[in-house]
Amino acid sequence: MAVLTEVSARVLPPARRLKWRIGATAWGSGAIARLRRHTRGLTMRDTALVVEGFPRSGNSFFVRYLRTCDPEVRLGHHLHVVGQYARAARWDVPAVLVVRRPLDAVLSLLVADPRMDADLAVEWWRFYHQRMLPYLDRVMVLPFEQFTQDPEGAAHAIEARYGLDLHAEPYDEELQERIRARLLETPGYQRKGMAGLVPVPTEEKKARRRELEDRAVAALAGSGCDELHAQILAPR
């Protein structure tokens, strides 16, 4: 086990960095989608809306909300690579960037993926959002707090900007429970040893976040991520 951990520490960061760079291009995002067998989420000419963002930024929740309101809507989602926006720009596809505060996103990622190092998570958050800067004039930025608390309002804002009809429904208790149940049922979140992947708050995850908070805060210190976060949220 010790040997495996040491090997992972040496091999995993370079492999991840390569994926980030490849995924930042239009062609690279397509290659990653095919490798991951997730071409359903790849942005194409007929995609109605791109909903993407850094992992653990509320992607699953908002995609599930939109899909619950309209099961037929064609979304670009869940590749977590900036190349999705390059593809959206190429075909003039409406696009949304979901953004979460760096500390919260990094902590959630550390809980979800025990293999992830705090410094690498911060580096990834910074890389992703720096590469998003050229696209900000043509995408709609949605803060985590906005669309998680009022997804219907966020959907209406998207409709107003892009002239779409997302069939947004009131986020009442019945719809909340339907979304929660579907998130819990998602097969990819049930992998053994990866319980933190399930995008639903639990006491176990909250406890783990408290354990990891000092590590995440130290990794973020001097990283410039908070300033980058503010720049992304700045009005345009």
PDB file of C-alpha atoms in Angstrom:
ATOM      1  CA  MET A   1       0.000   0.000   0.000  1.00  0.00           C
ATOM      2  CA  ALA A   2       2.825   2.403   0.821  1.00  0.00           C
ATOM      3  CA  VAL A   3       4.455   1.684  -2.538  1.00  0.00           C
ATOM      4  CA  LEU A   4       1.169   2.280  -4.365  1.00  0.00           C
ATOM      5  CA  THR A   5       0.692   5.593  -2.562  1.00  0.00           C
ATOM      6  CA  GLU A   6       4.197   6.750  -3.462  1.00  0.00           C
ATOM      7  CA  VAL A   7       3.718   5.798  -7.104  1.00  0.00           C
ATOM      8  CA  SER A   8       0.373   7.572  -7.245  1.00  0.00           C
ATOM      9  CA  ALA A   9       1.932  10.705  -5.762  1.00  0.00           C
ATOM     10  CA  ARG A  10       4.580  10.707  -8.503  1.00  0.00           C
ATOM     11  CA  VAL A  11       2.411   9.745 -11.475  1.00  0.00           C
ATOM     12  CA  LEU A  12      -1.001  11.255 -10.778  1.00  0.00           C
ATOM     13  CA  PRO A  13      -0.179  15.010 -10.827  1.00  0.00           C
ATOM     14  CA  PRO A  14       1.585  14.975 -14.254  1.00  0.00           C
ATOM     15  CA  ALA A  15      -1.225  12.885 -15.728  1.00  0.00           C
ATOM     16  CA  ARG A  16      -3.852  15.241 -14.376  1.00  0.00           C
ATOM     17  CA  ARG A  17      -2.004  18.326 -15.602  1.00  0.00           C
ATOM     18  CA  LEU A  18      -1.806  16.819 -19.066  1.00  0.00           C
ATOM     19  CA  LYS A  19      -5.548  16.216 -19.025  1.00  0.00           C
ATOM     20  CA  TRP A  20      -6.182  19.848 -17.997  1.00  0.00           C
ATOM     21  CA  ARG A  21      -4.135  21.174 -20.889  1.00  0.00           C
ATOM     22  CA  ILE A  22      -5.604  18.834 -23.456  1.00  0.00           C
ATOM     23  CA  GLY A  23      -9.101  19.507 -22.173  1.00  0.00           C
ATOM     24  CA  ALA A  24      -8.657  23.269 -22.524  1.00  0.00           C
ATOM     25  CA  THR A  25      -8.952  22.927 -26.316  1.00  0.00           C
ATOM     26  CA  ALA A  26     -11.991  22.182 -28.462  1.00  0.00           C
ATOM     27  CA  TRP A  27     -10.491  19.036 -29.980  1.00  0.00           C
ATOM     28  CA  GLY A  28      -9.071  17.907 -26.636  1.00  0.00           C
ATOM     29  CA  SER A  29     -12.414  18.057 -24.882  1.00  0.00           C
ATOM     30  CA  GLY A  30     -13.801  15.782 -27.572  1.00  0.00           C
ATOM     31  CA  ALA A  31     -10.960  13.313 -27.052  1.00  0.00           C
ATOM     32  CA  ILE A  32     -11.515  13.308 -23.296  1.00  0.00           C
ATOM     33  CA  ALA A  33     -15.262  12.772 -23.763  1.00  0.00           C
ATOM     34  CA  ARG A  34     -14.570   9.727 -25.918  1.00  0.00           C
ATOM     35  CA  LEU A  35     -11.977   8.343 -23.489  1.00  0.00           C
ATOM     36  CA  ARG A  36     -14.411   8.769 -20.615  1.00  0.00           C
ATOM     37  CA  ARG A  37     -17.293   7.412 -22.702  1.00  0.00           C
ATOM     38  CA  HIS A  38     -19.231  10.565 -21.939  1.00  0.00           C
ATOM     39  CA  THR A  39     -19.925  11.850 -25.425  1.00  0.00           C
ATOM     40  CA  ARG A  40     -23.511  12.482 -24.347  1.00  0.00           C
ATOM     41  CA  GLY A  41     -22.235  15.473 -22.384  1.00  0.00           C
ATOM     42  CA  LEU A  42     -19.941  16.788 -25.128  1.00  0.00           C
ATOM     43  CA  THR A  43     -20.905  20.155 -26.588  1.00  0.00           C
ATOM     44  CA  MET A  44     -22.075  19.798 -30.199  1.00  0.00           C
ATOM     45  CA  ARG A  45     -23.785  22.004 -32.794  1.00  0.00           C
ATOM     46  CA  ASP A  46     -27.239  20.944 -31.565  1.00  0.00           C
ATOM     47  CA  THR A  47     -26.503  21.384 -27.855  1.00  0.00           C
ATOM     48  CA  ALA A  48     -29.120  23.648 -26.296  1.00  0.00           C
ATOM     49  CA  LEU A  49     -27.008  24.841 -23.377  1.00  0.00           C
ATOM     50  CA  VAL A  50     -23.579  24.224 -21.863  1.00  0.00           C
ATOM     51  CA  VAL A  51     -23.560  23.934 -18.057  1.00  0.00           C
ATOM     52  CA  GLU A  52     -20.006  23.375 -16.922  1.00  0.00           C
ATOM     53  CA  GLY A  53     -17.627  24.277 -14.137  1.00  0.00           C
ATOM     54  CA  PHE A  54     -14.861  23.070 -11.907  1.00  0.00           C
ATOM     55  CA  PRO A  55     -15.707  19.784 -10.130  1.00  0.00           C
ATOM     56  CA  ARG A  56     -17.710  20.069  -6.903  1.00  0.00           C
ATOM     57  CA  SER A  57     -19.160  23.430  -7.931  1.00  0.00           C
ATOM     58  CA  GLY A  58     -22.797  22.361  -8.102  1.00  0.00           C
ATOM     59  CA  ASN A  59     -22.653  20.941 -11.626  1.00  0.00           C
ATOM     60  CA  SER A  60     -24.643  17.817 -10.775  1.00  0.00           C
ATOM     61  CA  PHE A  61     -27.320  19.669  -8.856  1.00  0.00           C
ATOM     62  CA  PHE A  62     -28.054  22.238 -11.555  1.00  0.00           C
ATOM     63  CA  VAL A  63     -27.890  19.752 -14.420  1.00  0.00           C
ATOM     64  CA  ARG A  64     -30.255  17.470 -12.534  1.00  0.00           C
ATOM     65  CA  TYR A  65     -32.629  20.379 -11.885  1.00  0.00           C
ATOM     66  CA  LEU A  66     -32.703  21.300 -15.585  1.00  0.00           C
ATOM     67  CA  ARG A  67     -33.110  17.683 -16.651  1.00  0.00           C
ATOM     68  CA  THR A  68     -35.916  17.152 -14.146  1.00  0.00           C
ATOM     69  CA  CYS A  69     -37.749  20.147 -15.585  1.00  0.00           C
ATOM     70  CA  ASP A  70     -37.081  19.084 -19.176  1.00  0.00           C
ATOM     71  CA  PRO A  71     -35.779  15.522 -19.662  1.00  0.00           C
ATOM     72  CA  GLU A  72     -35.255  16.142 -23.383  1.00  0.00           C
ATOM     73  CA  VAL A  73     -32.988  19.187 -23.109  1.00  0.00           C
ATOM     74  CA  ARG A  74     -29.592  18.630 -24.761  1.00  0.00           C
ATOM     75  CA  LEU A  75     -26.863  19.812 -22.377  1.00  0.00           C
ATOM     76  CA  GLY A  76     -23.093  20.000 -22.570  1.00  0.00           C
ATOM     77  CA  HIS A  77     -21.990  19.016 -19.074  1.00  0.00           C
ATOM     78  CA  HIS A  78     -19.738  17.150 -16.665  1.00  0.00           C
ATOM     79  CA  LEU A  79     -16.492  17.025 -18.591  1.00  0.00           C
ATOM     80  CA  HIS A  80     -15.007  19.694 -16.301  1.00  0.00           C
ATOM     81  CA  VAL A  81     -12.751  20.984 -19.060  1.00  0.00           C
ATOM     82  CA  VAL A  82     -12.555  24.484 -20.518  1.00  0.00           C
ATOM     83  CA  GLY A  83     -12.635  23.094 -24.051  1.00  0.00           C
ATOM     84  CA  GLN A  84     -16.395  22.793 -23.676  1.00  0.00           C
ATOM     85  CA  TYR A  85     -16.550  26.582 -23.896  1.00  0.00           C
ATOM     86  CA  ALA A  86     -14.239  26.623 -26.903  1.00  0.00           C
ATOM     87  CA  ARG A  87     -16.711  24.332 -28.642  1.00  0.00           C
ATOM     88  CA  ALA A  88     -19.628  26.510 -27.528  1.00  0.00           C
ATOM     89  CA  ALA A  89     -17.886  29.581 -28.949  1.00  0.00           C
ATOM     90  CA  ARG A  90     -17.258  27.797 -32.251  1.00  0.00           C
ATOM     91  CA  TRP A  91     -20.964  27.027 -32.761  1.00  0.00           C
ATOM     92  CA  ASP A  92     -22.472  29.949 -30.826  1.00  0.00           C
ATOM     93  CA  VAL A  93     -24.039  27.634 -28.239  1.00  0.00           C
ATOM     94  CA  PRO A  94     -25.388  29.332 -25.081  1.00  0.00           C
ATOM     95  CA  ALA A  95     -23.123  28.598 -22.135  1.00  0.00           C
ATOM     96  CA  VAL A  96     -23.156  28.902 -18.350  1.00  0.00           C
ATOM     97  CA  LEU A  97     -20.195  28.723 -15.969  1.00  0.00           C
ATOM     98  CA  VAL A  98     -21.070  27.576 -12.461  1.00  0.00           C
ATOM     99  CA  VAL A  99     -18.613  28.967  -9.910  1.00  0.00           C
ATOM    100  CA  ARG A 100     -18.034  28.083  -6.283  1.00  0.00           C
ATOM    101  CA  ARG A 101     -15.841  29.820  -3.715  1.00  0.00           C
ATOM    102  CA  PRO A 102     -12.305  28.346  -3.963  1.00  0.00           C
ATOM    103  CA  LEU A 103     -12.141  27.066  -0.385  1.00  0.00           C
ATOM    104  CA  ASP A 104     -15.514  25.321  -0.632  1.00  0.00           C
ATOM    105  CA  ALA A 105     -14.773  23.784  -4.037  1.00  0.00           C
ATOM    106  CA  VAL A 106     -11.314  22.567  -2.996  1.00  0.00           C
ATOM    107  CA  LEU A 107     -12.578  21.128   0.274  1.00  0.00           C
ATOM    108  CA  SER A 108     -15.399  19.312  -1.464  1.00  0.00           C
ATOM    109  CA  LEU A 109     -12.954  17.909  -4.010  1.00  0.00           C
ATOM    110  CA  LEU A 110     -10.621  16.648  -1.267  1.00  0.00           C
ATOM    111  CA  VAL A 111     -13.549  14.911   0.422  1.00  0.00           C
ATOM    112  CA  ALA A 112     -14.742  13.385  -2.848  1.00  0.00           C
ATOM    113  CA  ASP A 113     -11.343  12.133  -4.033  1.00  0.00           C
ATOM    114  CA  PRO A 114      -9.031  10.787  -1.298  1.00  0.00           C
ATOM    115  CA  ARG A 115      -6.217  10.597  -3.878  1.00  0.00           C
ATOM    116  CA  MET A 116      -6.271  14.359  -4.415  1.00  0.00           C
ATOM    117  CA  ASP A 117      -3.563  16.508  -2.845  1.00  0.00           C
ATOM    118  CA  ALA A 118      -4.602  19.948  -1.550  1.00  0.00           C
ATOM    119  CA  ASP A 119      -1.897  21.793  -3.479  1.00  0.00           C
ATOM    120  CA  LEU A 120      -2.869  20.013  -6.689  1.00  0.00           C
ATOM    121  CA  ALA A 121      -6.549  20.799  -6.126  1.00  0.00           C
ATOM    122  CA  VAL A 122      -5.739  24.486  -5.724  1.00  0.00           C
ATOM    123  CA  GLU A 123      -3.525  24.407  -8.807  1.00  0.00           C
ATOM    124  CA  TRP A 124      -6.377  22.828 -10.783  1.00  0.00           C
ATOM    125  CA  TRP A 125      -8.932  25.389  -9.569  1.00  0.00           C
ATOM    126  CA  ARG A 126      -6.594  28.215 -10.594  1.00  0.00           C
ATOM    127  CA  PHE A 127      -5.756  26.654 -13.976  1.00  0.00           C
ATOM    128  CA  TYR A 128      -9.411  26.038 -14.837  1.00  0.00           C
ATOM    129  CA  HIS A 129     -10.584  29.552 -14.010  1.00  0.00           C
ATOM    130  CA  GLN A 130      -7.592  31.315 -15.546  1.00  0.00           C
ATOM    131  CA  ARG A 131      -8.291  29.498 -18.806  1.00  0.00           C
ATOM    132  CA  MET A 132     -11.929  30.639 -18.556  1.00  0.00           C
ATOM    133  CA  LEU A 133     -11.042  34.343 -18.601  1.00  0.00           C
ATOM    134  CA  PRO A 134     -11.082  34.714 -22.431  1.00  0.00           C
ATOM    135  CA  TYR A 135     -14.618  33.281 -22.560  1.00  0.00           C
ATOM    136  CA  LEU A 136     -16.234  35.375 -19.825  1.00  0.00           C
ATOM    137  CA  ASP A 137     -17.648  37.991 -22.198  1.00  0.00           C
ATOM    138  CA  ARG A 138     -19.765  35.363 -23.932  1.00  0.00           C
ATOM    139  CA  VAL A 139     -20.807  33.077 -21.062  1.00  0.00           C
ATOM    140  CA  MET A 140     -23.204  33.589 -18.184  1.00  0.00           C
ATOM    141  CA  VAL A 141     -21.574  33.210 -14.779  1.00  0.00           C
ATOM    142  CA  LEU A 142     -23.721  31.658 -12.055  1.00  0.00           C
ATOM    143  CA  PRO A 143     -22.451  31.762  -8.453  1.00  0.00           C
ATOM    144  CA  PHE A 144     -22.986  28.570  -6.466  1.00  0.00           C
ATOM    145  CA  GLU A 145     -25.128  30.330  -3.860  1.00  0.00           C
ATOM    146  CA  GLN A 146     -27.477  31.729  -6.505  1.00  0.00           C
ATOM    147  CA  PHE A 147     -28.388  28.586  -8.411  1.00  0.00           C
ATOM    148  CA  THR A 148     -28.407  26.204  -5.436  1.00  0.00           C
ATOM    149  CA  GLN A 149     -30.763  28.406  -3.426  1.00  0.00           C
ATOM    150  CA  ASP A 150     -32.975  29.471  -6.327  1.00  0.00           C
ATOM    151  CA  PRO A 151     -32.501  27.204  -9.354  1.00  0.00           C
ATOM    152  CA  GLU A 152     -35.783  28.342 -10.853  1.00  0.00           C
ATOM    153  CA  GLY A 153     -34.646  31.962 -10.744  1.00  0.00           C
ATOM    154  CA  ALA A 154     -31.276  31.002 -12.248  1.00  0.00           C
ATOM    155  CA  ALA A 155     -33.021  29.103 -15.052  1.00  0.00           C
ATOM    156  CA  HIS A 156     -35.250  32.085 -15.803  1.00  0.00           C
ATOM    157  CA  ALA A 157     -32.159  34.334 -15.933  1.00  0.00           C
ATOM    158  CA  ILE A 158     -30.614  31.969 -18.492  1.00  0.00           C
ATOM    159  CA  GLU A 159     -33.845  31.986 -20.500  1.00  0.00           C
ATOM    160  CA  ALA A 160     -33.906  35.781 -20.492  1.00  0.00           C
ATOM    161  CA  ARG A 161     -30.303  36.089 -21.670  1.00  0.00           C
ATOM    162  CA  TYR A 162     -30.355  33.439 -24.378  1.00  0.00           C
ATOM    163  CA  GLY A 163     -33.991  33.287 -25.454  1.00  0.00           C
ATOM    164  CA  LEU A 164     -34.385  29.672 -24.337  1.00  0.00           C
ATOM    165  CA  ASP A 165     -37.343  27.847 -22.812  1.00  0.00           C
ATOM    166  CA  LEU A 166     -35.996  25.547 -20.098  1.00  0.00           C
ATOM    167  CA  HIS A 167     -39.454  24.773 -18.660  1.00  0.00           C
ATOM    168  CA  ALA A 168     -38.239  25.889 -15.236  1.00  0.00           C
ATOM    169  CA  GLU A 169     -40.353  24.611 -12.365  1.00  0.00           C
ATOM    170  CA  PRO A 170     -40.752  25.984  -8.825  1.00  0.00           C
ATOM    171  CA  TYR A 171     -38.134  24.531  -6.492  1.00  0.00           C
ATOM    172  CA  ASP A 172     -40.634  23.256  -3.943  1.00  0.00           C
ATOM    173  CA  GLU A 173     -40.251  20.385  -1.458  1.00  0.00           C
ATOM    174  CA  GLU A 174     -41.558  17.801  -3.912  1.00  0.00           C
ATOM    175  CA  LEU A 175     -39.066  18.798  -6.609  1.00  0.00           C
ATOM    176  CA  GLN A 176     -36.236  18.984  -4.057  1.00  0.00           C
ATOM    177  CA  GLU A 177     -36.907  15.412  -3.021  1.00  0.00           C
ATOM    178  CA  ARG A 178     -37.061  14.194  -6.625  1.00  0.00           C
ATOM    179  CA  ILE A 179     -33.702  15.772  -7.399  1.00  0.00           C
ATOM    180  CA  ARG A 180     -32.110  14.448  -4.222  1.00  0.00           C
ATOM    181  CA  ALA A 181     -33.358  10.915  -4.958  1.00  0.00           C
ATOM    182  CA  ARG A 182     -32.000  11.010  -8.500  1.00  0.00           C
ATOM    183  CA  LEU A 183     -28.622  12.286  -7.349  1.00  0.00           C
ATOM    184  CA  LEU A 184     -28.373   9.466  -4.834  1.00  0.00           C
ATOM    185  CA  GLU A 185     -29.301   6.915  -7.502  1.00  0.00           C
ATOM    186  CA  THR A 186     -26.632   8.025 -10.003  1.00  0.00           C
ATOM    187  CA  PRO A 187     -24.512   4.870 -10.632  1.00  0.00           C
ATOM    188  CA  GLY A 188     -21.205   6.713 -10.980  1.00  0.00           C
ATOM    189  CA  TYR A 189     -21.508   8.059  -7.458  1.00  0.00           C
ATOM    190  CA  GLN A 190     -21.837   4.626  -5.880  1.00  0.00           C
ATOM    191  CA  ARG A 191     -18.296   3.422  -6.542  1.00  0.00           C
ATOM    192  CA  LYS A 192     -16.744   1.661  -3.602  1.00  0.00           C
ATOM    193  CA  GLY A 193     -14.521   3.890  -1.545  1.00  0.00           C
ATOM    194  CA  MET A 194     -15.767   7.091  -3.182  1.00  0.00           C
ATOM    195  CA  ALA A 195     -18.806   7.898  -1.038  1.00  0.00           C
ATOM    196  CA  GLY A 196     -17.734  11.538  -0.957  1.00  0.00           C
ATOM    197  CA  LEU A 197     -18.621  11.805  -4.638  1.00  0.00           C
ATOM    198  CA  VAL A 198     -22.349  11.803  -3.908  1.00  0.00           C
ATOM    199  CA  PRO A 199     -23.320  15.488  -4.341  1.00  0.00           C
ATOM    200  CA  VAL A 200     -25.612  15.532  -1.313  1.00  0.00           C
ATOM    201  CA  PRO A 201     -24.592  16.898   2.125  1.00  0.00           C
ATOM    202  CA  THR A 202     -24.043  14.297   4.843  1.00  0.00           C
ATOM    203  CA  GLU A 203     -22.747  14.469   8.405  1.00  0.00           C
ATOM    204  CA  GLU A 204     -19.823  12.244   7.400  1.00  0.00           C
ATOM    205  CA  LYS A 205     -18.799  14.653   4.650  1.00  0.00           C
ATOM    206  CA  LYS A 206     -19.148  17.656   6.962  1.00  0.00           C
ATOM    207  CA  ALA A 207     -16.866  15.993   9.499  1.00  0.00           C
ATOM    208  CA  ARG A 208     -14.316  15.187   6.821  1.00  0.00           C
ATOM    209  CA  ARG A 209     -14.393  18.791   5.601  1.00  0.00           C
ATOM    210  CA  ARG A 210     -13.558  19.997   9.099  1.00  0.00           C
ATOM    211  CA  GLU A 211     -10.599  17.619   9.212  1.00  0.00           C
ATOM    212  CA  LEU A 212      -9.264  18.887   5.880  1.00  0.00           C
ATOM    213  CA  GLU A 213      -9.975  22.588   6.248  1.00  0.00           C
ATOM    214  CA  ASP A 214      -6.575  23.638   7.630  1.00  0.00           C
ATOM    215  CA  ARG A 215      -4.851  21.794   4.777  1.00  0.00           C
ATOM    216  CA  ALA A 216      -7.007  23.518   2.164  1.00  0.00           C
ATOM    217  CA  VAL A 217      -6.595  26.964   3.727  1.00  0.00           C
ATOM    218  CA  ALA A 218      -2.809  26.543   3.773  1.00  0.00           C
ATOM    219  CA  ALA A 219      -2.763  25.460   0.119  1.00  0.00           C
ATOM    220  CA  LEU A 220      -4.886  28.449  -0.921  1.00  0.00           C
ATOM    221  CA  ALA A 221      -2.765  31.006   0.938  1.00  0.00           C
ATOM    222  CA  GLY A 222      -1.044  33.252  -1.581  1.00  0.00           C
ATOM    223  CA  SER A 223      -2.484  31.314  -4.535  1.00  0.00           C
ATOM    224  CA  GLY A 224      -4.459  34.224  -5.959  1.00  0.00           C
ATOM    225  CA  CYS A 225      -7.587  32.083  -6.203  1.00  0.00           C
ATOM    226  CA  ASP A 226      -9.776  34.424  -4.148  1.00  0.00           C
ATOM    227  CA  GLU A 227      -8.788  37.342  -6.368  1.00  0.00           C
ATOM    228  CA  LEU A 228      -9.464  35.257  -9.470  1.00  0.00           C
ATOM    229  CA  HIS A 229     -12.850  34.282  -8.059  1.00  0.00           C
ATOM    230  CA  ALA A 230     -13.727  37.958  -7.549  1.00  0.00           C
ATOM    231  CA  GLN A 231     -12.586  38.771 -11.098  1.00  0.00           C
ATOM    232  CA  ILE A 232     -14.851  36.085 -12.537  1.00  0.00           C
ATOM    233  CA  LEU A 233     -17.858  37.302 -10.575  1.00  0.00           C
ATOM    234  CA  ALA A 234     -17.283  40.960 -11.444  1.00  0.00           C
ATOM    235  CA  PRO A 235     -20.157  42.504 -13.466  1.00  0.00           C
ATOM    236  CA  ARG A 236     -19.698  42.773 -17.227  1.00  0.00           C
TER     237      ARG A 236
END
